[in-house]
XYZ file of C-alpha atoms in Angstrom:
773
model
C 23.913 -20.109 13.674
C 20.986 -18.104 12.271
C 21.780 -15.051 14.336
C 25.169 -14.666 12.693
C 23.304 -13.745 9.535
C 22.947 -10.344 11.136
C 26.701 -10.034 11.203
C 26.887 -11.028 7.623
C 24.363 -8.436 6.488
C 25.998 -5.410 8.059
C 28.247 -5.073 5.014
C 28.738 -1.686 3.503
C 30.498 -1.160 0.188
C 32.947 1.716 0.193
C 32.867 2.524 -3.503
C 31.887 5.728 -5.109
C 28.368 6.932 -4.392
C 25.849 5.475 -6.804
C 24.531 8.812 -7.875
C 22.291 11.537 -6.803
C 19.090 12.503 -7.909
C 14.885 11.025 -10.312
C 11.079 11.101 -12.070
C 10.107 13.843 -14.359
C 6.718 15.040 -13.158
C 5.927 16.813 -16.400
C 5.918 15.793 -20.038
C 6.242 19.323 -21.386
C 9.372 20.456 -23.253
C 11.781 22.431 -21.119
C 11.098 25.603 -23.111
C 7.466 25.490 -21.924
C 8.585 25.131 -18.313
C 10.660 28.273 -18.577
C 8.039 30.461 -20.262
C 8.059 33.836 -18.524
C 10.533 32.668 -15.853
C 14.097 33.957 -15.651
C 17.217 32.069 -14.633
C 17.666 34.638 -11.856
C 14.294 33.703 -10.327
C 15.175 30.016 -10.318
C 18.621 30.681 -8.867
C 17.064 32.728 -6.068
C 14.931 29.742 -5.088
C 17.961 27.451 -5.183
C 19.925 29.881 -3.001
C 17.055 30.137 -0.516
C 16.841 26.370 -0.127
C 20.624 26.063 0.163
C 20.512 28.636 2.947
C 17.836 26.629 4.778
C 19.879 23.444 4.378
C 22.874 25.078 6.027
C 20.914 26.682 8.895
C 17.497 25.293 9.814
C 18.269 21.861 8.365
C 21.984 21.649 9.119
C 21.567 18.574 11.324
C 19.238 16.929 8.789
C 21.850 17.623 6.094
C 24.424 15.924 8.322
C 22.009 13.020 8.850
C 21.692 12.563 5.085
C 25.466 12.502 4.774
C 25.672 9.639 7.307
C 22.712 7.921 5.663
C 24.819 7.440 2.524
C 26.639 4.561 4.241
C 23.454 2.503 4.400
C 22.176 3.677 1.027
C 25.372 2.269 -0.500
C 24.909 -0.949 1.422
C 21.328 -1.301 0.216
C 22.222 -0.526 -3.380
C 25.150 -2.946 -3.482
C 23.212 -5.796 -1.919
C 20.562 -5.474 -4.638
C 23.193 -5.941 -7.322
C 23.181 -9.687 -6.632
C 26.662 -10.150 -5.132
C 26.037 -9.838 -1.382
C 29.014 -11.936 -0.290
C 31.402 -9.764 -2.244
C 29.790 -6.637 -0.806
C 29.858 -7.936 2.743
C 33.488 -8.976 2.601
C 34.423 -5.307 2.074
C 32.668 -4.137 5.202
C 34.861 -2.687 7.959
C 33.997 -1.679 11.528
C 35.625 -1.317 14.909
C 33.107 -3.132 17.114
C 29.937 -5.108 16.526
C 27.710 -5.928 19.502
C 24.881 -8.485 19.483
C 22.684 -10.124 22.082
C 22.382 -13.868 22.499
C 19.787 -15.873 20.595
C 16.694 -16.802 22.634
C 14.953 -20.148 22.515
C 12.809 -20.717 19.425
C 9.062 -20.476 19.984
C 6.509 -21.922 17.563
C 4.297 -19.315 15.871
C 0.712 -20.521 15.719
C -0.699 -18.303 12.981
C -2.361 -20.842 10.704
C 0.690 -21.473 8.517
C 2.737 -24.487 9.589
C 6.489 -24.526 10.125
C 6.881 -21.000 11.531
C 8.841 -20.131 14.653
C 10.189 -17.010 16.321
C 13.300 -16.013 18.266
C 14.885 -12.786 19.462
C 18.374 -11.449 20.013
C 18.390 -10.294 23.609
C 20.263 -10.843 26.826
C 23.914 -10.001 27.368
C 25.673 -8.347 24.455
C 28.681 -10.002 22.853
C 31.345 -8.155 20.895
C 32.690 -9.477 17.595
C 35.885 -8.528 15.857
C 36.196 -7.940 12.158
C 38.105 -11.211 11.722
C 35.319 -13.189 13.447
C 32.823 -11.490 11.186
C 34.672 -12.585 8.055
C 34.775 -16.188 9.275
C 31.004 -16.222 9.747
C 30.420 -14.723 6.303
C 32.317 -17.620 4.794
C 30.283 -20.154 6.815
C 26.987 -18.825 5.546
C 28.168 -18.673 1.984
C 29.401 -22.260 2.148
C 26.202 -23.591 3.758
C 23.910 -22.256 1.037
C 22.302 -19.144 2.528
C 21.336 -16.371 0.128
C 20.369 -12.778 0.859
C 17.165 -12.129 -1.103
C 15.927 -8.687 0.000
C 16.821 -5.984 2.513
C 15.659 -2.558 3.721
C 17.617 0.065 5.676
C 15.940 3.204 7.070
C 17.790 5.938 8.973
C 15.168 6.759 11.586
C 17.141 8.708 14.242
C 20.248 10.884 14.142
C 22.113 12.673 16.934
C 24.858 15.072 15.780
C 28.213 15.239 17.475
C 28.362 17.228 20.723
C 31.739 18.036 22.285
C 33.248 14.667 23.186
C 30.156 12.651 22.250
C 30.375 11.241 18.701
C 27.517 11.363 16.226
C 25.106 8.437 16.445
C 22.169 6.967 14.535
C 19.428 4.405 14.755
C 18.872 2.485 11.532
C 15.903 0.138 11.272
C 16.570 -2.863 9.077
C 14.763 -5.735 7.387
C 16.566 -8.820 6.074
C 14.969 -11.526 3.952
C 17.083 -14.626 3.347
C 16.512 -18.074 1.931
C 18.418 -21.312 1.734
C 19.446 -22.745 -1.591
C 17.150 -25.740 -0.990
C 14.161 -23.313 -1.328
C 12.546 -24.898 1.732
C 13.892 -22.600 4.449
C 13.293 -18.833 4.622
C 13.747 -16.251 7.330
C 12.903 -12.644 8.137
C 14.901 -10.500 10.534
C 13.732 -7.081 11.690
C 15.371 -4.823 14.217
C 17.405 -1.703 14.841
C 21.082 -0.859 14.600
C 22.455 1.653 17.091
C 25.385 3.154 15.186
C 28.155 5.231 16.740
C 30.067 7.032 14.021
C 33.825 7.364 13.762
C 35.448 10.678 12.936
C 37.153 8.820 10.094
C 35.665 8.601 6.615
C 36.366 6.377 3.658
C 38.369 7.577 0.663
C 35.194 8.921 -0.992
C 34.182 10.703 2.257
C 31.485 8.192 3.183
C 30.965 8.191 6.985
C 32.529 5.241 8.760
C 30.749 3.234 11.530
C 32.783 2.792 14.697
C 30.413 0.656 16.811
C 27.222 -1.078 15.684
C 24.878 -2.555 18.260
C 21.973 -4.742 17.158
C 18.790 -4.046 19.138
C 15.182 -5.295 19.141
C 16.001 -7.976 16.595
C 13.188 -10.453 15.921
C 13.771 -13.497 13.733
C 10.935 -15.477 12.141
C 11.655 -18.446 9.941
C 9.673 -21.117 8.156
C 10.489 -24.528 6.794
C 8.386 -25.946 3.956
C 6.591 -24.570 0.935
C 5.635 -20.877 0.996
C 1.929 -20.096 1.253
C 1.834 -18.605 -2.258
C 3.264 -19.752 -5.571
C 3.524 -17.695 -8.795
C 0.571 -18.433 -11.072
C 0.251 -15.766 -13.766
C 2.303 -12.742 -14.756
C 0.263 -10.588 -17.113
C 1.910 -7.888 -19.206
C -0.673 -6.061 -21.373
C 1.903 -5.459 -24.086
C 2.468 -9.199 -24.439
C -1.237 -10.060 -24.455
C -2.539 -7.471 -26.916
C -0.285 -5.786 -29.478
C -0.213 -1.999 -28.990
C -2.322 -2.312 -25.830
C -2.397 0.651 -23.472
C 0.171 -0.444 -20.848
C -2.067 -0.103 -17.785
C -4.050 -2.856 -16.094
C -6.136 -0.751 -13.704
C -8.897 -0.724 -12.851
C -8.591 -4.441 -12.051
C -12.033 -5.985 -11.572
C -12.814 -9.573 -10.551
C -16.350 -10.820 -11.181
C -18.162 -14.013 -12.166
C -19.678 -12.459 -15.277
C -20.978 -15.634 -16.955
C -22.316 -17.278 -13.758
C -20.248 -20.471 -14.002
C -18.942 -20.220 -10.444
C -15.452 -19.025 -11.465
C -14.562 -15.347 -11.517
C -13.199 -13.593 -14.569
C -10.311 -11.130 -14.213
C -10.899 -7.848 -16.029
C -7.976 -5.556 -16.812
C -10.120 -2.652 -17.913
C -7.193 -0.309 -18.496
C -6.049 -2.368 -21.481
C -9.486 -3.877 -22.343
C -8.545 -7.485 -21.585
C -10.701 -10.106 -19.883
C -9.167 -13.313 -18.564
C -11.549 -16.259 -18.406
C -10.697 -19.552 -16.711
C -11.488 -22.559 -18.817
C -12.956 -25.767 -17.363
C -9.682 -27.503 -18.101
C -6.533 -25.465 -18.077
C -5.527 -21.940 -17.247
C -6.851 -18.483 -18.023
C -7.277 -17.319 -21.618
C -7.461 -13.706 -22.750
C -10.213 -12.095 -24.816
C -11.468 -8.525 -25.346
C -13.523 -7.079 -22.495
C -15.490 -4.322 -24.258
C -16.435 -4.442 -27.929
C -16.531 -0.641 -28.030
C -13.393 0.388 -26.171
C -12.411 3.998 -25.558
C -8.637 4.080 -25.204
C -7.356 5.008 -22.801
C -9.870 4.742 -19.969
C -9.392 6.713 -16.796
C -8.376 4.797 -13.675
C -11.798 4.381 -12.053
C -14.373 1.789 -13.109
C -17.074 -0.387 -11.565
C -19.127 -3.497 -12.389
C -22.709 -3.490 -11.050
C -26.307 -3.586 -12.269
C -27.206 0.077 -12.752
C -30.167 -0.228 -15.131
C -31.936 -2.863 -13.013
C -32.238 -5.579 -15.652
C -30.372 -8.213 -13.613
C -27.194 -8.065 -15.745
C -23.993 -6.433 -14.592
C -23.055 -3.163 -16.345
C -19.684 -1.404 -16.546
C -19.163 2.290 -15.761
C -16.009 4.246 -16.503
C -14.768 7.286 -18.436
C -12.197 8.031 -21.117
C -9.165 10.252 -20.730
C -10.102 12.305 -23.796
C -13.878 12.708 -23.502
C -13.818 12.637 -19.652
C -17.551 11.887 -19.334
C -19.163 9.042 -17.410
C -20.225 6.198 -19.708
C -22.144 2.984 -19.171
C -21.569 -0.212 -21.133
C -24.744 -2.309 -20.580
C -24.157 -5.960 -19.781
C -25.627 -8.685 -21.948
C -26.062 -12.450 -21.929
C -23.323 -14.580 -20.363
C -21.600 -11.494 -19.011
C -20.798 -10.004 -22.405
C -20.381 -6.300 -23.178
C -21.217 -6.124 -26.857
C -23.767 -3.305 -26.673
C -22.880 0.278 -27.428
C -22.031 2.564 -24.542
C -23.701 5.880 -23.775
C -22.947 8.933 -21.670
C -24.959 8.738 -18.429
C -23.772 11.967 -16.803
C -22.608 15.065 -18.663
C -20.062 16.653 -16.318
C -16.322 16.409 -16.968
C -14.141 14.198 -14.755
C -10.476 15.197 -14.690
C -9.026 12.327 -12.647
C -11.628 9.911 -11.219
C -9.881 7.375 -9.030
C -12.639 5.406 -7.326
C -16.269 4.473 -7.920
C -18.492 2.914 -5.281
C -22.207 2.128 -5.509
C -25.188 1.461 -3.240
C -28.815 2.484 -2.884
C -28.291 5.619 -0.786
C -31.852 7.003 -1.010
C -33.791 3.732 -0.558
C -35.564 3.941 -3.925
C -34.425 0.501 -5.121
C -31.657 1.383 -7.584
C -27.891 1.784 -7.333
C -26.503 5.266 -6.826
C -22.870 6.162 -7.392
C -20.101 8.021 -5.580
C -17.071 9.050 -7.649
C -13.901 10.216 -5.903
C -11.243 12.175 -7.768
C -7.542 12.667 -7.134
C -5.370 15.582 -8.197
C -1.644 15.248 -8.715
C 0.650 17.420 -6.577
C 3.167 19.703 -8.334
C 0.565 20.275 -11.066
C 1.572 23.502 -12.890
C 3.641 24.517 -9.877
C 0.898 24.070 -7.269
C 1.137 22.146 -4.009
C -1.770 20.701 -1.965
C -2.552 23.325 0.673
C -2.675 22.795 3.549
C -0.872 19.498 3.092
C -2.721 17.982 6.080
C -6.259 18.852 4.867
C -6.072 19.887 1.210
C -9.482 20.614 -0.314
C -8.164 21.885 -3.622
C -8.636 18.730 -5.674
C -10.950 17.844 -8.526
C -14.447 17.544 -6.992
C -16.010 14.298 -5.801
C -19.579 13.511 -6.877
C -22.582 11.737 -5.397
C -24.830 10.785 -8.324
C -28.421 9.591 -7.960
C -29.772 6.962 -10.353
C -33.176 7.494 -12.011
C -33.626 3.712 -12.239
C -32.461 3.349 -15.830
C -28.770 4.106 -15.307
C -29.011 7.863 -15.934
C -27.552 10.019 -13.153
C -28.021 13.464 -11.618
C -25.720 15.359 -9.265
C -26.805 15.300 -5.620
C -23.456 16.151 -3.975
C -24.455 19.502 -2.523
C -28.024 18.528 -1.681
C -26.817 15.410 0.143
C -24.556 17.365 2.503
C -21.226 16.287 0.979
C -20.078 19.619 -0.463
C -17.705 20.734 2.298
C -15.062 18.043 1.727
C -15.712 17.184 -1.917
C -12.389 18.842 -2.831
C -10.310 16.245 -0.983
C -7.914 14.292 -3.219
C -9.791 11.012 -2.908
C -8.054 7.705 -3.594
C -10.609 5.210 -2.239
C -14.169 5.298 -0.895
C -16.939 2.897 0.054
C -20.676 3.175 0.497
C -21.211 0.733 3.365
C -23.463 0.331 6.404
C -21.058 1.318 9.176
C -23.575 1.802 12.005
C -25.775 -1.249 11.336
C -28.944 0.780 10.730
C -29.658 -0.760 7.325
C -28.597 2.060 4.994
C -25.211 2.788 3.379
C -22.966 5.388 4.961
C -19.943 6.836 3.179
C -16.268 6.686 4.055
C -13.572 8.362 1.968
C -9.793 8.039 2.087
C -7.838 10.931 0.618
C -4.247 11.839 -0.139
C -3.063 14.953 1.750
C -5.925 14.557 4.211
C -6.851 11.123 5.551
C -10.125 9.501 6.534
C -13.634 10.973 6.599
C -16.925 9.313 7.536
C -20.465 10.461 6.704
C -23.632 8.961 8.217
C -26.658 8.436 5.971
C -30.139 9.111 7.354
C -31.652 6.567 4.938
C -32.871 9.149 2.412
C -29.499 10.058 0.922
C -28.789 12.953 3.293
C -25.344 12.682 4.903
C -23.884 14.121 8.094
C -20.138 14.424 8.660
C -19.470 12.308 11.771
C -15.709 12.019 11.372
C -14.848 13.782 14.627
C -17.498 11.766 16.506
C -16.565 8.324 15.168
C -12.797 8.677 14.568
C -10.230 9.865 17.107
C -7.339 10.380 14.652
C -8.165 10.753 10.963
C -4.989 12.264 9.517
C -2.766 10.584 6.975
C -1.757 10.404 3.350
C -4.685 8.106 2.636
C -4.202 5.630 -0.210
C -6.786 2.866 0.322
C -8.834 1.029 2.922
C -10.269 -2.324 3.977
C -13.555 -3.046 5.754
C -13.697 -6.339 7.680
C -14.195 -7.878 11.112
C -10.604 -8.109 12.317
C -11.233 -8.943 15.967
C -14.040 -11.450 15.466
C -16.778 -9.607 17.350
C -19.210 -9.471 14.428
C -18.809 -5.719 13.841
C -17.256 -4.036 10.813
C -13.754 -2.710 11.495
C -11.650 -0.465 9.300
C -8.037 -0.362 8.130
C -6.858 2.847 6.437
C -3.688 2.521 4.397
C -1.407 5.532 4.276
C 2.212 6.602 3.948
C 4.842 6.482 6.661
C 8.006 8.572 6.447
C 11.338 7.878 8.085
C 12.453 11.413 7.236
C 9.484 13.018 8.980
C 10.151 11.003 12.143
C 13.833 11.926 12.030
C 12.994 15.636 11.706
C 10.675 15.423 14.711
C 13.336 13.671 16.793
C 15.853 16.351 15.829
C 13.323 18.996 16.875
C 13.537 20.772 13.520
C 10.703 23.229 12.896
C 10.080 26.170 10.553
C 9.033 29.561 11.814
C 5.568 30.479 10.585
C 4.614 26.900 9.835
C 3.629 25.698 13.299
C 0.542 23.744 12.162
C 2.571 22.070 9.409
C 5.099 20.804 11.909
C 2.537 19.914 14.591
C 0.774 17.530 12.189
C 3.889 16.018 10.613
C 3.864 12.979 12.912
C 0.137 12.304 12.515
C 0.241 12.625 8.739
C 3.194 10.260 8.351
C 2.199 7.696 10.976
C 1.305 5.250 8.198
C -1.571 2.761 8.205
C -4.263 2.979 10.855
C -6.309 0.097 12.236
C -9.697 1.011 13.738
C -11.811 -1.484 15.674
C -15.497 -0.689 16.157
C -16.353 -0.068 19.802
C -19.614 1.439 21.086
C -20.398 3.273 17.869
C -16.868 4.598 17.396
C -13.775 3.394 15.548
C -10.901 3.061 18.022
C -7.224 2.375 17.378
C -6.165 -0.779 19.289
C -3.114 -1.265 21.493
C -1.403 -3.229 18.706
C -1.809 -0.431 16.148
C 1.962 0.118 15.741
C 2.445 -3.481 14.565
C 0.835 -2.758 11.218
C 1.351 0.974 10.792
C 4.715 1.460 9.158
C 4.855 -0.636 6.032
C 6.298 2.216 3.927
C 4.547 4.106 1.151
C 1.528 1.844 0.838
C -1.116 1.546 -1.877
C -3.610 -1.276 -2.380
C -4.815 -3.481 0.461
C -7.073 -6.474 0.965
C -8.272 -8.759 3.734
C -9.027 -12.494 3.746
C -8.493 -15.578 5.845
C -5.515 -16.751 3.816
C -4.739 -19.685 6.112
C -8.343 -20.745 6.971
C -7.652 -20.561 10.701
C -10.777 -18.547 11.487
C -9.506 -14.952 11.612
C -9.027 -12.261 8.993
C -5.563 -11.439 7.672
C -4.319 -8.361 5.758
C -2.167 -7.774 2.702
C -0.633 -4.368 1.917
C 1.163 -3.279 -1.286
C 4.171 -0.974 -0.899
C 6.799 1.026 -2.755
C 6.371 4.380 -4.507
C 9.028 5.045 -7.150
C 12.138 2.862 -7.156
C 15.144 4.072 -9.136
C 18.699 2.917 -9.555
C 19.622 3.971 -6.036
C 17.722 3.828 -2.740
C 18.698 7.422 -2.098
C 15.371 8.990 -1.141
C 13.695 12.170 -2.386
C 11.491 12.080 0.724
C 13.931 14.311 2.623
C 13.669 17.104 0.095
C 9.867 16.881 0.157
C 9.720 17.270 3.946
C 12.371 19.978 4.146
C 11.237 22.116 1.227
C 8.370 21.056 -1.026
C 5.703 20.838 1.665
C 6.404 24.474 2.635
C 6.669 25.822 -0.915
C 3.812 27.290 -2.935
C 0.099 26.810 -2.480
C -2.941 25.413 -4.289
C -2.638 27.904 -7.127
C -0.580 27.369 -10.280
C 2.777 29.153 -10.254
C 4.855 29.520 -13.436
C 7.998 30.037 -11.357
C 7.449 26.946 -9.223
C 6.410 24.959 -12.277
C 9.722 25.797 -13.906
C 11.617 25.161 -10.676
C 10.066 21.750 -9.971
C 10.376 20.696 -13.604
C 14.052 21.558 -13.514
C 14.959 19.809 -10.279
C 12.677 16.822 -10.867
C 13.231 16.418 -14.600
C 16.082 15.256 -16.767
C 19.404 16.256 -15.250
C 17.740 16.828 -11.870
C 16.669 14.275 -9.298
C 14.887 12.061 -11.855
C 12.855 10.220 -9.233
C 12.246 6.591 -10.125
C 15.173 6.561 -12.538
C 18.342 7.715 -10.820
C 17.107 7.842 -7.236
C 13.949 6.753 -5.451
C 11.027 8.072 -3.480
C 10.235 5.406 -0.879
C 11.726 2.789 -3.142
C 12.270 -0.957 -2.721
C 9.701 -1.311 0.075
C 8.363 -4.824 0.337
C 4.732 -5.881 0.491
C 3.413 -7.075 3.846
C 1.198 -10.037 4.622
C -0.113 -9.653 8.156
C -1.379 -12.884 9.665
C -3.954 -12.325 12.410
C -3.088 -13.656 15.848
C -6.659 -14.468 16.932
C -7.665 -10.785 17.016
C -4.916 -9.878 19.510
C -2.461 -8.509 16.942
C -0.819 -9.145 13.602
C 2.521 -10.515 12.405
C 4.101 -9.664 9.050
C 5.264 -12.803 7.225
C 5.260 -11.468 3.655
C 8.608 -12.894 2.614
C 8.026 -16.252 4.298
C 4.780 -16.659 2.353
C 6.271 -15.759 -1.024
C 4.359 -12.477 -1.352
C 6.815 -9.711 -0.354
C 8.025 -8.635 -3.824
C 10.556 -5.860 -4.370
C 8.798 -3.986 -7.175
C 6.557 -0.945 -6.709
C 3.102 -2.454 -6.131
C -0.286 -0.804 -6.595
C -3.681 -2.583 -6.934
C -4.382 -5.570 -4.680
C -7.199 -8.124 -4.678
C -7.649 -11.170 -2.463
C -10.115 -13.731 -3.805
C -10.451 -17.459 -4.442
C -9.997 -17.600 -8.199
C -10.061 -21.397 -8.601
C -12.811 -22.011 -5.996
C -10.681 -24.468 -4.011
C -11.319 -22.776 -0.666
C -7.901 -21.089 -0.530
C -7.748 -17.329 -1.157
C -5.382 -16.241 -3.925
C -3.699 -12.861 -4.473
C -3.589 -10.414 -7.380
C -0.978 -7.652 -7.196
C -0.483 -4.810 -9.670
C 3.058 -3.735 -10.482
C 4.236 -0.326 -11.693
C 7.513 -0.076 -13.604
C 9.012 3.391 -13.211
C 11.460 2.821 -16.060
C 8.772 2.127 -18.694
C 5.703 3.722 -17.021
C 3.903 0.416 -17.661
C 1.916 -1.936 -15.436
C 1.762 -5.692 -14.984
C -0.436 -7.979 -12.910
C 1.034 -10.765 -10.791
C -1.347 -13.542 -9.734
C -0.330 -15.806 -6.842
C -1.981 -19.151 -6.183
C -2.606 -20.102 -2.572
C -1.001 -23.520 -2.070
C -1.633 -23.820 1.656
C -1.534 -27.360 3.055
C -3.185 -26.294 6.309
C -6.158 -28.343 7.445
C -8.443 -25.426 8.347
C -12.078 -25.758 7.297
C -13.999 -23.142 5.304
C -17.322 -22.196 3.765
C -18.208 -19.643 1.098
C -21.144 -17.826 -0.483
C -21.530 -16.527 -4.029
C -24.124 -13.756 -4.366
C -26.030 -13.040 -7.557
C -28.098 -10.042 -8.664
C -31.774 -10.338 -9.525
C -33.687 -7.817 -11.667
C -34.051 -4.656 -9.593
C -32.115 -6.104 -6.636
C -28.341 -5.705 -6.386
C -25.915 -7.660 -4.230
C -24.122 -4.468 -3.181
C -24.692 -3.828 0.505
C -25.677 -7.399 1.329
C -24.332 -8.747 4.640
C -23.390 -12.410 4.976
C -23.205 -13.950 8.461
C -22.000 -17.465 9.241
C -22.753 -19.184 12.541
C -20.676 -22.226 13.456
C -19.061 -23.715 16.549
C -20.407 -21.037 18.868
C -18.922 -18.219 16.763
C -20.166 -15.849 14.093
C -18.356 -14.411 11.097
C -19.739 -11.497 9.109
C -18.837 -9.772 5.840
C -20.469 -6.957 3.854
C -20.383 -6.711 0.050
C -18.860 -3.323 -0.760
C -16.985 -1.626 -3.589
C -14.333 1.087 -3.676
C -11.952 -0.621 -1.253
C -8.304 -1.357 -2.074
C -6.780 0.755 -4.875
C -8.232 0.935 -8.429
C -9.684 -2.543 -7.908
C -12.989 -4.339 -7.291
C -13.538 -7.606 -5.431
C -16.273 -10.010 -6.593
C -19.547 -10.510 -4.656
C -18.136 -13.717 -3.226
C -17.299 -14.238 0.446
C -15.051 -16.852 1.970
C -14.786 -17.684 5.661
C -12.057 -19.762 7.248
C -13.480 -21.846 10.084
C -10.327 -23.244 11.661
C -11.098 -26.509 13.423
C -14.877 -26.024 13.189
C -16.353 -28.557 10.766
C -20.119 -28.109 11.044
C -21.853 -24.903 9.952
C -25.151 -24.224 11.702
C -26.472 -21.618 9.286
C -25.693 -18.831 6.864
C -27.807 -15.669 6.918
C -27.788 -13.205 4.015
C -29.391 -9.824 4.696
C -30.085 -8.026 1.427
C -30.163 -4.226 1.072
C -33.973 -4.307 0.655
C -34.327 -5.770 4.163
C -35.095 -9.384 3.294
C -33.082 -12.168 4.893
C -32.274 -15.472 3.240
C -31.333 -18.363 5.543
C -29.305 -21.416 4.624
C -29.691 -24.022 7.368
C -26.914 -26.555 8.013
C -24.997 -25.762 4.810
C -22.088 -28.040 4.009
C -18.617 -26.728 4.750
C -15.871 -26.930 2.151
C -17.974 -25.499 -0.676
C -19.501 -22.297 -2.049
C -23.269 -21.781 -1.774
C -25.273 -19.623 -4.184
C -27.525 -16.938 -2.687
C -29.962 -14.738 -4.620
C -32.176 -11.906 -3.335
C -35.938 -11.943 -3.269
C -38.454 -9.132 -3.028
C -40.000 -8.571 0.420
């Protein structure tokens, strides 16, 4: 009976459209937007874009008109009355394949199985559809979440009616809370010439294709643990949690959770839950979004580096006893930082202290500018490589190190990490309006751009990254998180291009492909055959890897959703038809006024009235023994429907099961929250872990931990700058699956020394500290 849920979810309300047009990208009064700009100039731009919509984009405009049917469906289903919505759905023919046999899914989480809708198609009448709706309602099924994306459109040609392909996602659960299912597939829609009373296009025939059903019986992998709202914790707190930093500051074996954006530290008590206390005694409110915990002055205590939005200079708060930050801060580098977004540290010049790379982002639309070219914009606020003098004072070495050419990329994440196993930290950066870049270190702090040598396809709207061994061969692999666009794919399939913008259109598919998995092969990073399985999660942000189910392979979690408004109607189409071709890197008073008008109050109001990649659910990809990945986010209780940002995966309660921390952005209030999920897995997989601790003059950053057990090896490198405005602790956890006995653990420290732990017990964390060679 499960497959009839597809019937049930093809409902489409036929009410009035839920509205057009959201967020305001500027806080200036309207009078400032219009300074020196006439109404005639703005009207000329409107007329030009209207002309393009009716000529170059006439088929895309028609596609958007047909898309309204599924936007209405999506909006109505979110209102919480799906049965009422579905009962109003009308169609001429509905065609589905037969349900295959159920196959167990062996992914480390018990109770999962998979089936498909294939074989001979069967037609259903509208009356049969209504009967099945009633059955599901009476038997306790509830529609929890859905997504509908109009990926392909073919306009009407002579006697051939217009048609579409709509990809869909359905998340449903039973009222007993013990049975959940995910359905993903495509709808091939043939459109009728008829329209509803409000001129909404009317589906004639709907055929369900490529439908895959995964369900699970039992408890979900994750359970809600904490929901942290800064405004509820600290009166008048700045309503941002990022950067989110997890670190065992007091050395008790349990990590603290630092919400640096609102100056709150959560400490877990021996008995009970987390309690909040101030993080910094001397807090500069508000901080900028980048921050890092590491020992920069070499005294063996962890320091904190960040910058304030007003002063905009790099400051260090020295760490004290028991992980406290009661000492006064000081400026450690004099230059101004406009929008630092990531900090990553390592000893790049082999002199024994931690150096620092700071990546900056620049907002598009700023004063009427647009990143140019959109596929390799180098017009951002500059990145910096800073060398440490050993005391925590820094000097600029960006140009001298060979990193000047691409320092203008709009960097979201970056890591100093040993990518070629030669013992020194290389640099990888992930940038918006550009993608991935990799620089090889010669061991003295001189870098060479090896992107074209190591990476076959680097393009994307880069948001974050993960470094881990995803195929179990002992080498560091890479996952770059980006943005995928249904609109861009639809434009390519329609063959729509703009004269004079050939390079723009040639790179549209590469830039909007989404996330990219790279496996390390023979000194290069190669995209695997299963790359499409984990590419198109939506507009993605933070990411993290861990063995969530302790089955012996590394899984992935990806946060999604940009700006969700009242309606799922998407601004993305306007961006790809107009914005990406309009303006350049320079400020433009006319464009500033134009964008402020169409994006501000009374215009689109993105994130309020309409959305920009809204209501996209987070993905948890379970690893299928290195052969591929399967998204089971909803089944595990971690999908969420809010716009997510920062992500961390770490074992907060030291029980051997990796928990999740997910940052939430509320477009209505411009405030952030942090959701903490406890891993409640009942799987029997074994595990072992290592906690690393600094020593005076010797940092844990760059250390590589290798576990040998049962004829296999697992390896993990301690890095910073991964995910999105977040920092993982220097603690590693390895799922061992059925392996019970660990032969040894090797820890290679950045100074070249190796610490061996022979026959360490499984099922516990072991402490490792560096020693001088």
